[in-house]
Amino acid sequence: MAEQVIWQADAVALADRLGALFASIRSAEAEIGALLVEIEQRGVLELFGYRSVPRLLEHLVDVPKSSAERLVKRARAVNPGVGLDGTPIPAVAAATGVVARSGRLSNPMIDVIVGVLQDVPPEHREGAEQHLLALAEEAGHRQVAALGARILAHLNPDGAEPDDTEIAIPTRELSLRRKRTGMWEISGKLDDETGARASALLDSLAQRRSTDEGPDLRSPQERYGDAFSDAIDLALNTPELPRQAGERAHVMVTVSLEDLKSGVGIALLGDTGTISAAEARLHACDCNIIPAVLGAKSEPLDLGRLRRLVNPGLRHALYLRDRGCAFPGCHRPPRHCQGHHLRHWADGGPTELGNLVLTCAHHHRLLHRSGWEVRMAADGLPEFLPPVFLDKRRKPRRNNLHQPLPVAA
């Protein structure tokens, strides 16, 4: 009997310790979520040079991008935010976020509550959330999910109305429009043959890349979006592209030399769009340049001659030396790459082989936006220095994936 009492006491102590540790973990995860929302609001691109919080977490703390995306999605749902215009964005489950900070809610429980409340009309959310949280104190997430289903059935007993409309399927249809936010929306329908060819093209360009940044954990949608951008670059660079008004298709970017040098300010993209001067600085690494002098009312006073920064001969030399994107671990071939100036030409950097490195579009942007740096080593080959938060020693890295040129005996 005494041994059984001791064993039971030990079991209670172990269970209590486990509960306390999990409460600490869950409380810390809730605090992490609030911190991630704050980073998003302040701008992860401006703070760290990465385009998304999940991508930052992937490299900063070795969290798979899919897990990081779930973490950020959960954090947005239980933490209030602020829009780009300063308008407050209420949390879907603010009370759940408060309880989560105490460590009393598991992630599956939070996801169940948030999932239910997203389908509850806003005027009923507060009451529904209180019922769900009350049951969560004494039951598991499956029981709470069952209560949520009953709440939704009570609020909408007839369910969603069926969609009886027939979908028209034209042979080929494509719509591309620019939104006020500066993002472009694309939608359309393709016949079977065209769709199969498009799928084969995007599949070949959307393969996962594995570099020294870490594994490529982009979602399929992100990989296909990047592949579509690469396909446009390849099409624009083909000599068979039809001409417009006697010229090859192009997009005009207008920016002052001062803004281009500093990377601070706005550049005009086409007729109505805008990009940052930093983005224009990125594209200016490898493009056609027409210098222009404008008057006080922006009227053109003088136009210089078109000149190509990286001419065909220099591009061939880059192809031969780098054999593709030079970023460590990148497998992109030369035809998918751009010439990047180690010292930007707007800052007086020469357009010559010793000041250029071949990079794909993704790693070209990463060099301009993050703490990665590239330099020429003593042997005349490019080497990359990672940011301090990835490697405090900043040990130089090289790409050893591309096959070197055969050397004559």
CSV table of C-alpha atoms in Angstrom, one decimal:
chain,number,residue,atom,x,y,z
A,1,MET,CA,0.0,0.0,0.0
A,2,ALA,CA,2.8,2.4,0.9
A,3,GLU,CA,4.5,1.8,-2.4
A,4,GLN,CA,1.3,2.4,-4.3
A,5,VAL,CA,0.8,5.7,-2.5
A,6,ILE,CA,4.4,6.8,-3.3
A,7,TRP,CA,3.9,5.8,-7.0
A,8,GLN,CA,0.7,7.8,-7.2
A,9,ALA,CA,2.4,10.8,-5.5
A,10,ASP,CA,5.2,10.5,-8.1
A,11,ALA,CA,2.6,10.3,-10.9
A,12,VAL,CA,0.9,13.4,-9.7
A,13,ALA,CA,4.2,15.3,-9.4
A,14,LEU,CA,5.2,14.2,-12.9
A,15,ALA,CA,1.8,15.2,-14.3
A,16,ASP,CA,1.9,18.6,-12.5
A,17,ARG,CA,5.4,19.2,-13.9
A,18,LEU,CA,4.3,18.3,-17.4
A,19,GLY,CA,1.3,20.6,-17.1
A,20,ALA,CA,3.5,23.5,-15.8
A,21,LEU,CA,6.0,23.0,-18.6
A,22,PHE,CA,3.3,22.9,-21.3
A,23,ALA,CA,1.7,26.0,-19.8
A,24,SER,CA,5.0,27.8,-20.0
A,25,ILE,CA,5.5,26.7,-23.6
A,26,ARG,CA,2.0,27.8,-24.6
A,27,SER,CA,2.3,31.1,-22.8
A,28,ALA,CA,5.6,31.7,-24.6
A,29,GLU,CA,4.0,30.8,-28.0
A,30,ALA,CA,1.3,33.3,-27.3
A,31,GLU,CA,3.9,36.0,-26.6
A,32,ILE,CA,5.8,35.0,-29.7
A,33,GLY,CA,2.6,35.4,-31.7
A,34,ALA,CA,2.0,38.9,-30.4
A,35,LEU,CA,5.6,39.8,-31.3
A,36,LEU,CA,5.2,38.4,-34.8
A,37,VAL,CA,2.1,40.6,-35.4
A,38,GLU,CA,4.1,43.6,-34.2
A,39,ILE,CA,6.9,42.8,-36.6
A,40,GLU,CA,4.4,42.5,-39.4
A,41,GLN,CA,2.9,45.9,-38.6
A,42,ARG,CA,6.3,47.6,-38.3
A,43,GLY,CA,7.4,46.0,-41.6
A,44,VAL,CA,9.5,42.8,-41.8
A,45,LEU,CA,11.0,44.0,-45.1
A,46,GLU,CA,12.2,47.3,-43.5
A,47,LEU,CA,13.5,45.6,-40.3
A,48,PHE,CA,15.2,42.5,-41.7
A,49,GLY,CA,15.1,42.6,-45.5
A,50,TYR,CA,12.9,39.5,-45.8
A,51,ARG,CA,9.6,39.7,-47.7
A,52,SER,CA,7.5,37.8,-45.1
A,53,VAL,CA,7.6,36.9,-41.4
A,54,PRO,CA,7.4,33.1,-42.2
A,55,ARG,CA,10.5,33.5,-44.4
A,56,LEU,CA,12.3,35.3,-41.6
A,57,LEU,CA,11.4,32.6,-39.1
A,58,GLU,CA,12.6,29.9,-41.5
A,59,HIS,CA,16.1,31.4,-41.5
A,60,LEU,CA,16.3,33.0,-38.1
A,61,VAL,CA,15.1,30.1,-35.8
A,62,ASP,CA,15.0,27.1,-38.3
A,63,VAL,CA,11.2,26.8,-38.3
A,64,PRO,CA,9.8,25.2,-41.5
A,65,LYS,CA,8.0,27.8,-43.6
A,66,SER,CA,4.7,25.8,-43.4
A,67,SER,CA,4.8,25.8,-39.6
A,68,ALA,CA,5.8,29.5,-39.5
A,69,GLU,CA,2.8,30.3,-41.7
A,70,ARG,CA,0.4,28.5,-39.4
A,71,LEU,CA,2.0,30.3,-36.4
A,72,VAL,CA,1.6,33.7,-38.1
A,73,LYS,CA,-2.0,33.0,-39.2
A,74,ARG,CA,-2.9,32.0,-35.6
A,75,ALA,CA,-1.3,35.1,-34.2
A,76,ARG,CA,-3.2,37.4,-36.5
A,77,ALA,CA,-6.5,35.8,-35.5
A,78,VAL,CA,-6.0,36.4,-31.7
A,79,ASN,CA,-4.1,39.7,-31.7
A,80,PRO,CA,-5.5,43.0,-32.9
A,81,GLY,CA,-3.5,44.8,-35.6
A,82,VAL,CA,-3.3,48.0,-37.4
A,83,GLY,CA,-3.8,48.5,-41.2
A,84,LEU,CA,-1.4,50.3,-43.5
A,85,ASP,CA,-3.6,53.5,-43.1
A,86,GLY,CA,-3.5,53.3,-39.3
A,87,THR,CA,-7.0,51.8,-39.1
A,88,PRO,CA,-7.3,49.3,-36.2
A,89,ILE,CA,-7.9,45.7,-37.2
A,90,PRO,CA,-9.9,43.8,-34.5
A,91,ALA,CA,-8.9,40.3,-33.7
A,92,VAL,CA,-11.3,37.5,-34.7
A,93,ALA,CA,-10.8,36.0,-31.2
A,94,ALA,CA,-9.4,38.6,-28.9
A,95,ALA,CA,-10.6,37.0,-25.6
A,96,THR,CA,-9.0,33.7,-26.8
A,97,GLY,CA,-5.7,35.6,-27.2
A,98,VAL,CA,-5.9,36.9,-23.6
A,99,VAL,CA,-6.6,33.4,-22.2
A,100,ALA,CA,-3.8,31.9,-24.4
A,101,ARG,CA,-1.2,34.2,-22.8
A,102,SER,CA,-1.9,32.4,-19.5
A,103,GLY,CA,-0.9,29.1,-21.1
A,104,ARG,CA,-4.3,27.4,-20.6
A,105,LEU,CA,-5.1,26.8,-24.3
A,106,SER,CA,-3.4,24.4,-26.7
A,107,ASN,CA,-2.8,25.3,-30.3
A,108,PRO,CA,-5.5,22.9,-31.5
A,109,MET,CA,-8.0,24.5,-29.1
A,110,ILE,CA,-7.1,28.0,-30.4
A,111,ASP,CA,-7.5,26.8,-34.0
A,112,VAL,CA,-10.9,25.3,-33.2
A,113,ILE,CA,-12.2,28.4,-31.5
A,114,VAL,CA,-10.9,30.7,-34.3
A,115,GLY,CA,-12.3,28.4,-37.0
A,116,VAL,CA,-15.8,28.6,-35.4
A,117,LEU,CA,-15.7,32.4,-34.8
A,118,GLN,CA,-14.7,33.1,-38.4
A,119,ASP,CA,-18.1,31.6,-39.5
A,120,VAL,CA,-20.1,33.4,-36.8
A,121,PRO,CA,-21.6,36.8,-37.7
A,122,PRO,CA,-19.6,39.7,-35.9
A,123,GLU,CA,-22.6,40.6,-33.8
A,124,HIS,CA,-22.7,37.2,-32.2
A,125,ARG,CA,-19.0,36.5,-31.9
A,126,GLU,CA,-18.5,37.8,-28.4
A,127,GLY,CA,-21.2,35.6,-26.9
A,128,ALA,CA,-20.1,32.5,-28.9
A,129,GLU,CA,-16.5,33.0,-27.8
A,130,GLN,CA,-17.4,33.1,-24.2
A,131,HIS,CA,-19.4,29.8,-24.4
A,132,LEU,CA,-16.4,28.2,-26.2
A,133,LEU,CA,-13.9,29.4,-23.7
A,134,ALA,CA,-16.0,28.3,-20.8
A,135,LEU,CA,-16.1,24.7,-22.1
A,136,ALA,CA,-12.4,24.9,-23.0
A,137,GLU,CA,-11.7,25.1,-19.2
A,138,GLU,CA,-12.9,21.6,-18.7
A,139,ALA,CA,-13.0,19.8,-22.0
A,140,GLY,CA,-10.7,19.0,-25.0
A,141,HIS,CA,-10.7,20.7,-28.4
A,142,ARG,CA,-12.9,18.0,-30.0
A,143,GLN,CA,-15.7,18.7,-27.5
A,144,VAL,CA,-15.3,22.4,-28.1
A,145,ALA,CA,-15.4,21.8,-31.9
A,146,ALA,CA,-18.7,19.9,-31.4
A,147,LEU,CA,-20.1,22.9,-29.4
A,148,GLY,CA,-19.0,25.2,-32.1
A,149,ALA,CA,-20.8,23.1,-34.7
A,150,ARG,CA,-24.0,23.4,-32.6
A,151,ILE,CA,-23.6,27.2,-32.3
A,152,LEU,CA,-23.2,27.5,-36.1
A,153,ALA,CA,-26.2,25.3,-36.7
A,154,HIS,CA,-28.3,27.4,-34.3
A,155,LEU,CA,-27.2,30.7,-36.0
A,156,ASN,CA,-27.8,29.3,-39.6
A,157,PRO,CA,-30.1,26.3,-39.4
A,158,ASP,CA,-30.7,26.3,-43.2
A,159,GLY,CA,-27.0,26.3,-44.2
A,160,ALA,CA,-25.5,28.1,-47.1
A,161,GLU,CA,-27.6,28.6,-50.2
A,162,PRO,CA,-26.7,26.2,-53.1
A,163,ASP,CA,-25.0,27.7,-56.1
A,164,ASP,CA,-27.1,26.6,-59.2
A,165,THR,CA,-25.4,28.9,-61.7
A,166,GLU,CA,-23.6,27.2,-64.6
A,167,ILE,CA,-20.0,28.1,-65.3
A,168,ALA,CA,-19.3,29.2,-68.9
A,169,ILE,CA,-16.0,27.8,-70.1
A,170,PRO,CA,-14.6,29.9,-73.0
A,171,THR,CA,-11.7,28.5,-75.0
A,172,ARG,CA,-9.2,31.2,-73.9
A,173,GLU,CA,-9.8,34.1,-71.6
A,174,LEU,CA,-7.4,36.2,-69.6
A,175,SER,CA,-7.8,39.3,-67.4
A,176,LEU,CA,-5.0,41.3,-65.9
A,177,ARG,CA,-5.8,44.4,-63.9
A,178,ARG,CA,-4.0,46.6,-61.5
A,179,LYS,CA,-5.6,47.3,-58.1
A,180,ARG,CA,-5.2,50.5,-56.1
A,181,THR,CA,-2.8,48.8,-53.7
A,182,GLY,CA,-0.3,48.3,-56.6
A,183,MET,CA,-0.9,44.6,-56.7
A,184,TRP,CA,-2.0,43.0,-60.0
A,185,GLU,CA,-4.8,40.4,-60.2
A,186,ILE,CA,-4.7,37.8,-63.0
A,187,SER,CA,-7.6,35.4,-63.8
A,188,GLY,CA,-8.6,33.5,-66.8
A,189,LYS,CA,-9.6,30.2,-68.5
A,190,LEU,CA,-7.5,28.2,-71.0
A,191,ASP,CA,-8.3,25.3,-73.3
A,192,ASP,CA,-6.8,21.9,-72.4
A,193,GLU,CA,-3.9,22.2,-74.8
A,194,THR,CA,-2.8,25.7,-73.7
A,195,GLY,CA,-3.3,24.8,-70.1
A,196,ALA,CA,-1.1,21.7,-70.4
A,197,ARG,CA,1.7,23.7,-72.1
A,198,ALA,CA,1.4,26.4,-69.4
A,199,SER,CA,1.5,23.9,-66.7
A,200,ALA,CA,4.6,22.2,-68.2
A,201,LEU,CA,6.4,25.6,-68.4
A,202,LEU,CA,5.6,26.6,-64.9
A,203,ASP,CA,6.4,23.2,-63.4
A,204,SER,CA,9.9,23.4,-64.9
A,205,LEU,CA,10.4,26.9,-63.4
A,206,ALA,CA,8.7,26.2,-60.1
A,207,GLN,CA,11.0,23.4,-58.8
A,208,ARG,CA,12.1,23.8,-55.2
A,209,ARG,CA,15.5,25.5,-54.8
A,210,SER,CA,17.8,24.6,-51.9
A,211,THR,CA,20.5,27.1,-51.1
A,212,ASP,CA,22.6,28.1,-48.1
A,213,GLU,CA,19.6,30.2,-47.0
A,214,GLY,CA,18.0,26.9,-45.9
A,215,PRO,CA,15.5,24.6,-47.6
A,216,ASP,CA,13.0,26.0,-50.1
A,217,LEU,CA,9.7,25.8,-48.2
A,218,ARG,CA,7.7,28.2,-50.4
A,219,SER,CA,4.0,27.2,-50.8
A,220,PRO,CA,3.0,25.9,-54.3
A,221,GLN,CA,1.3,29.2,-54.9
A,222,GLU,CA,4.4,31.2,-54.1
A,223,ARG,CA,6.6,28.9,-56.3
A,224,TYR,CA,4.2,29.2,-59.2
A,225,GLY,CA,4.0,33.0,-58.7
A,226,ASP,CA,7.8,33.2,-58.9
A,227,ALA,CA,7.8,30.9,-61.9
A,228,PHE,CA,5.4,33.1,-63.7
A,229,SER,CA,7.7,36.1,-63.1
A,230,ASP,CA,10.6,34.1,-64.4
A,231,ALA,CA,8.6,33.1,-67.5
A,232,ILE,CA,7.9,36.8,-68.2
A,233,ASP,CA,11.6,37.6,-67.9
A,234,LEU,CA,12.5,34.8,-70.3
A,235,ALA,CA,9.8,36.0,-72.8
A,236,LEU,CA,11.0,39.6,-72.6
A,237,ASN,CA,14.6,38.6,-73.3
A,238,THR,CA,13.9,36.4,-76.3
A,239,PRO,CA,14.9,38.0,-79.6
A,240,GLU,CA,11.8,36.7,-81.3
A,241,LEU,CA,9.5,38.9,-79.2
A,242,PRO,CA,7.3,41.1,-81.4
A,243,ARG,CA,8.2,44.8,-81.4
A,244,GLN,CA,6.0,47.6,-80.2
A,245,ALA,CA,6.3,50.8,-82.2
A,246,GLY,CA,9.6,49.7,-83.6
A,247,GLU,CA,11.0,48.8,-80.2
A,248,ARG,CA,11.2,45.6,-78.0
A,249,ALA,CA,8.6,45.5,-75.3
A,250,HIS,CA,9.7,47.4,-72.2
A,251,VAL,CA,8.5,49.1,-69.1
A,252,MET,CA,9.6,52.6,-68.4
A,253,VAL,CA,10.8,53.5,-64.9
A,254,THR,CA,11.4,57.2,-64.1
A,255,VAL,CA,13.4,58.1,-61.1
A,256,SER,CA,15.7,61.0,-60.2
A,257,LEU,CA,19.5,60.3,-60.0
A,258,GLU,CA,19.5,61.5,-56.4
A,259,ASP,CA,16.8,59.0,-55.4
A,260,LEU,CA,18.4,56.3,-57.4
A,261,LYS,CA,21.7,56.8,-55.6
A,262,SER,CA,20.2,56.9,-52.1
A,263,GLY,CA,17.5,54.3,-52.6
A,264,VAL,CA,15.0,56.6,-50.8
A,265,GLY,CA,12.0,58.0,-52.6
A,266,ILE,CA,9.5,56.9,-55.3
A,267,ALA,CA,10.0,55.9,-58.9
A,268,LEU,CA,7.2,56.1,-61.6
A,269,LEU,CA,6.5,52.7,-63.1
A,270,GLY,CA,4.9,52.9,-66.5
A,271,ASP,CA,2.1,55.4,-66.7
A,272,THR,CA,0.4,55.1,-63.3
A,273,GLY,CA,2.2,52.7,-61.1
A,274,THR,CA,4.9,53.4,-58.5
A,275,ILE,CA,7.8,51.5,-57.0
A,276,SER,CA,10.3,52.5,-54.4
A,277,ALA,CA,13.6,54.0,-55.4
A,278,ALA,CA,15.2,51.0,-53.8
A,279,GLU,CA,13.3,48.7,-56.2
A,280,ALA,CA,14.3,50.9,-59.1
A,281,ARG,CA,17.9,50.6,-57.9
A,282,LEU,CA,17.6,46.8,-58.0
A,283,HIS,CA,16.3,46.8,-61.6
A,284,ALA,CA,19.0,49.4,-62.7
A,285,CYS,CA,21.7,46.8,-62.1
A,286,ASP,CA,21.0,45.2,-65.5
A,287,CYS,CA,18.9,47.2,-67.9
A,288,ASN,CA,18.7,49.6,-70.8
A,289,ILE,CA,19.3,53.2,-69.7
A,290,ILE,CA,18.2,56.4,-71.4
A,291,PRO,CA,19.4,59.4,-69.4
A,292,ALA,CA,16.9,62.3,-69.6
A,293,VAL,CA,17.1,66.0,-68.4
A,294,LEU,CA,13.7,67.4,-67.2
A,295,GLY,CA,12.7,71.0,-66.7
A,296,ALA,CA,11.1,72.6,-63.7
A,297,LYS,CA,7.6,71.4,-64.8
A,298,SER,CA,9.0,67.9,-65.6
A,299,GLU,CA,9.1,68.7,-69.4
A,300,PRO,CA,11.7,66.7,-71.3
A,301,LEU,CA,14.6,69.0,-72.2
A,302,ASP,CA,17.2,66.5,-73.5
A,303,LEU,CA,17.3,62.7,-74.0
A,304,GLY,CA,20.6,60.8,-74.2
A,305,ARG,CA,21.3,57.7,-76.2
A,306,LEU,CA,20.2,54.3,-75.2
A,307,ARG,CA,23.0,52.2,-73.6
A,308,ARG,CA,23.0,48.8,-72.2
A,309,LEU,CA,24.8,48.5,-68.9
A,310,VAL,CA,25.7,44.8,-69.3
A,311,ASN,CA,26.4,44.3,-73.0
A,312,PRO,CA,26.2,40.9,-74.7
A,313,GLY,CA,30.0,40.4,-74.6
A,314,LEU,CA,30.2,41.0,-70.9
A,315,ARG,CA,27.1,38.9,-70.3
A,316,HIS,CA,28.8,35.9,-72.1
A,317,ALA,CA,31.9,36.4,-69.9
A,318,LEU,CA,29.7,36.3,-66.8
A,319,TYR,CA,28.0,33.1,-68.1
A,320,LEU,CA,31.4,31.5,-68.5
A,321,ARG,CA,32.7,32.5,-65.1
A,322,ASP,CA,29.7,32.0,-62.9
A,323,ARG,CA,27.9,29.2,-64.9
A,324,GLY,CA,24.6,30.3,-63.4
A,325,CYS,CA,23.4,32.0,-60.2
A,326,ALA,CA,26.5,32.4,-58.0
A,327,PHE,CA,24.5,32.4,-54.7
A,328,PRO,CA,25.5,29.4,-52.6
A,329,GLY,CA,23.4,26.4,-53.3
A,330,CYS,CA,21.3,27.9,-56.1
A,331,HIS,CA,20.9,25.8,-59.3
A,332,ARG,CA,19.4,28.4,-61.6
A,333,PRO,CA,21.1,28.4,-65.1
A,334,PRO,CA,22.5,31.5,-66.8
A,335,ARG,CA,19.4,32.3,-68.9
A,336,HIS,CA,17.4,32.8,-65.6
A,337,CYS,CA,20.0,35.3,-64.2
A,338,GLN,CA,20.8,39.0,-64.1
A,339,GLY,CA,24.0,40.9,-63.7
A,340,HIS,CA,24.4,42.4,-60.2
A,341,HIS,CA,26.8,45.2,-59.5
A,342,LEU,CA,28.9,44.6,-56.3
A,343,ARG,CA,29.3,48.4,-56.2
A,344,HIS,CA,26.2,49.9,-57.7
A,345,TRP,CA,26.8,51.8,-61.0
A,346,ALA,CA,24.8,54.8,-59.6
A,347,ASP,CA,27.5,55.0,-56.9
A,348,GLY,CA,30.3,55.0,-59.4
A,349,GLY,CA,30.8,51.3,-59.6
A,350,PRO,CA,32.2,50.2,-63.0
A,351,THR,CA,30.3,47.9,-65.3
A,352,GLU,CA,33.1,45.4,-65.7
A,353,LEU,CA,33.6,41.7,-65.0
A,354,GLY,CA,35.3,42.3,-61.6
A,355,ASN,CA,32.3,44.3,-60.3
A,356,LEU,CA,29.6,42.0,-61.6
A,357,VAL,CA,28.1,38.7,-60.4
A,358,LEU,CA,25.4,36.6,-61.9
A,359,THR,CA,22.3,36.1,-59.7
A,360,CYS,CA,18.7,34.8,-60.3
A,361,ALA,CA,15.9,37.3,-59.6
A,362,HIS,CA,15.2,35.9,-56.1
A,363,HIS,CA,18.8,36.2,-54.9
A,364,HIS,CA,19.3,39.5,-56.7
A,365,ARG,CA,16.5,40.9,-54.5
A,366,LEU,CA,17.8,39.2,-51.4
A,367,LEU,CA,21.2,41.0,-51.9
A,368,HIS,CA,19.5,44.4,-52.2
A,369,ARG,CA,17.2,43.9,-49.2
A,370,SER,CA,18.9,41.8,-46.6
A,371,GLY,CA,22.2,41.5,-44.8
A,372,TRP,CA,23.8,39.2,-47.4
A,373,GLU,CA,26.8,40.7,-49.1
A,374,VAL,CA,28.9,39.6,-52.0
A,375,ARG,CA,32.5,40.3,-52.8
A,376,MET,CA,35.3,39.2,-55.2
A,377,ALA,CA,37.8,36.8,-53.6
A,378,ALA,CA,41.5,36.9,-54.3
A,379,ASP,CA,41.1,34.3,-57.1
A,380,GLY,CA,38.6,36.5,-58.9
A,381,LEU,CA,35.5,34.5,-58.1
A,382,PRO,CA,32.5,35.8,-56.1
A,383,GLU,CA,31.9,34.8,-52.5
A,384,PHE,CA,28.9,35.6,-50.3
A,385,LEU,CA,28.9,36.7,-46.6
A,386,PRO,CA,25.7,35.8,-44.7
A,387,PRO,CA,24.0,38.2,-42.3
A,388,VAL,CA,25.2,38.3,-38.7
A,389,PHE,CA,21.9,36.8,-37.5
A,390,LEU,CA,22.5,33.7,-39.6
A,391,ASP,CA,26.3,33.3,-38.9
A,392,LYS,CA,28.0,35.6,-36.4
A,393,ARG,CA,31.4,34.8,-37.9
A,394,ARG,CA,30.1,35.7,-41.4
A,395,LYS,CA,32.2,32.9,-43.0
A,396,PRO,CA,32.3,33.4,-46.8
A,397,ARG,CA,30.3,30.9,-48.9
A,398,ARG,CA,30.4,29.9,-52.5
A,399,ASN,CA,28.2,28.0,-55.0
A,400,ASN,CA,29.6,24.6,-55.9
A,401,LEU,CA,26.6,23.3,-57.7
A,402,HIS,CA,27.4,24.5,-61.3
A,403,GLN,CA,29.6,22.4,-63.4
A,404,PRO,CA,33.0,24.2,-64.1
A,405,LEU,CA,34.3,24.6,-67.7
A,406,PRO,CA,36.4,21.7,-69.0
A,407,VAL,CA,40.1,22.5,-68.7
A,408,ALA,CA,42.3,21.5,-71.5
A,409,ALA,CA,45.1,19.1,-70.5
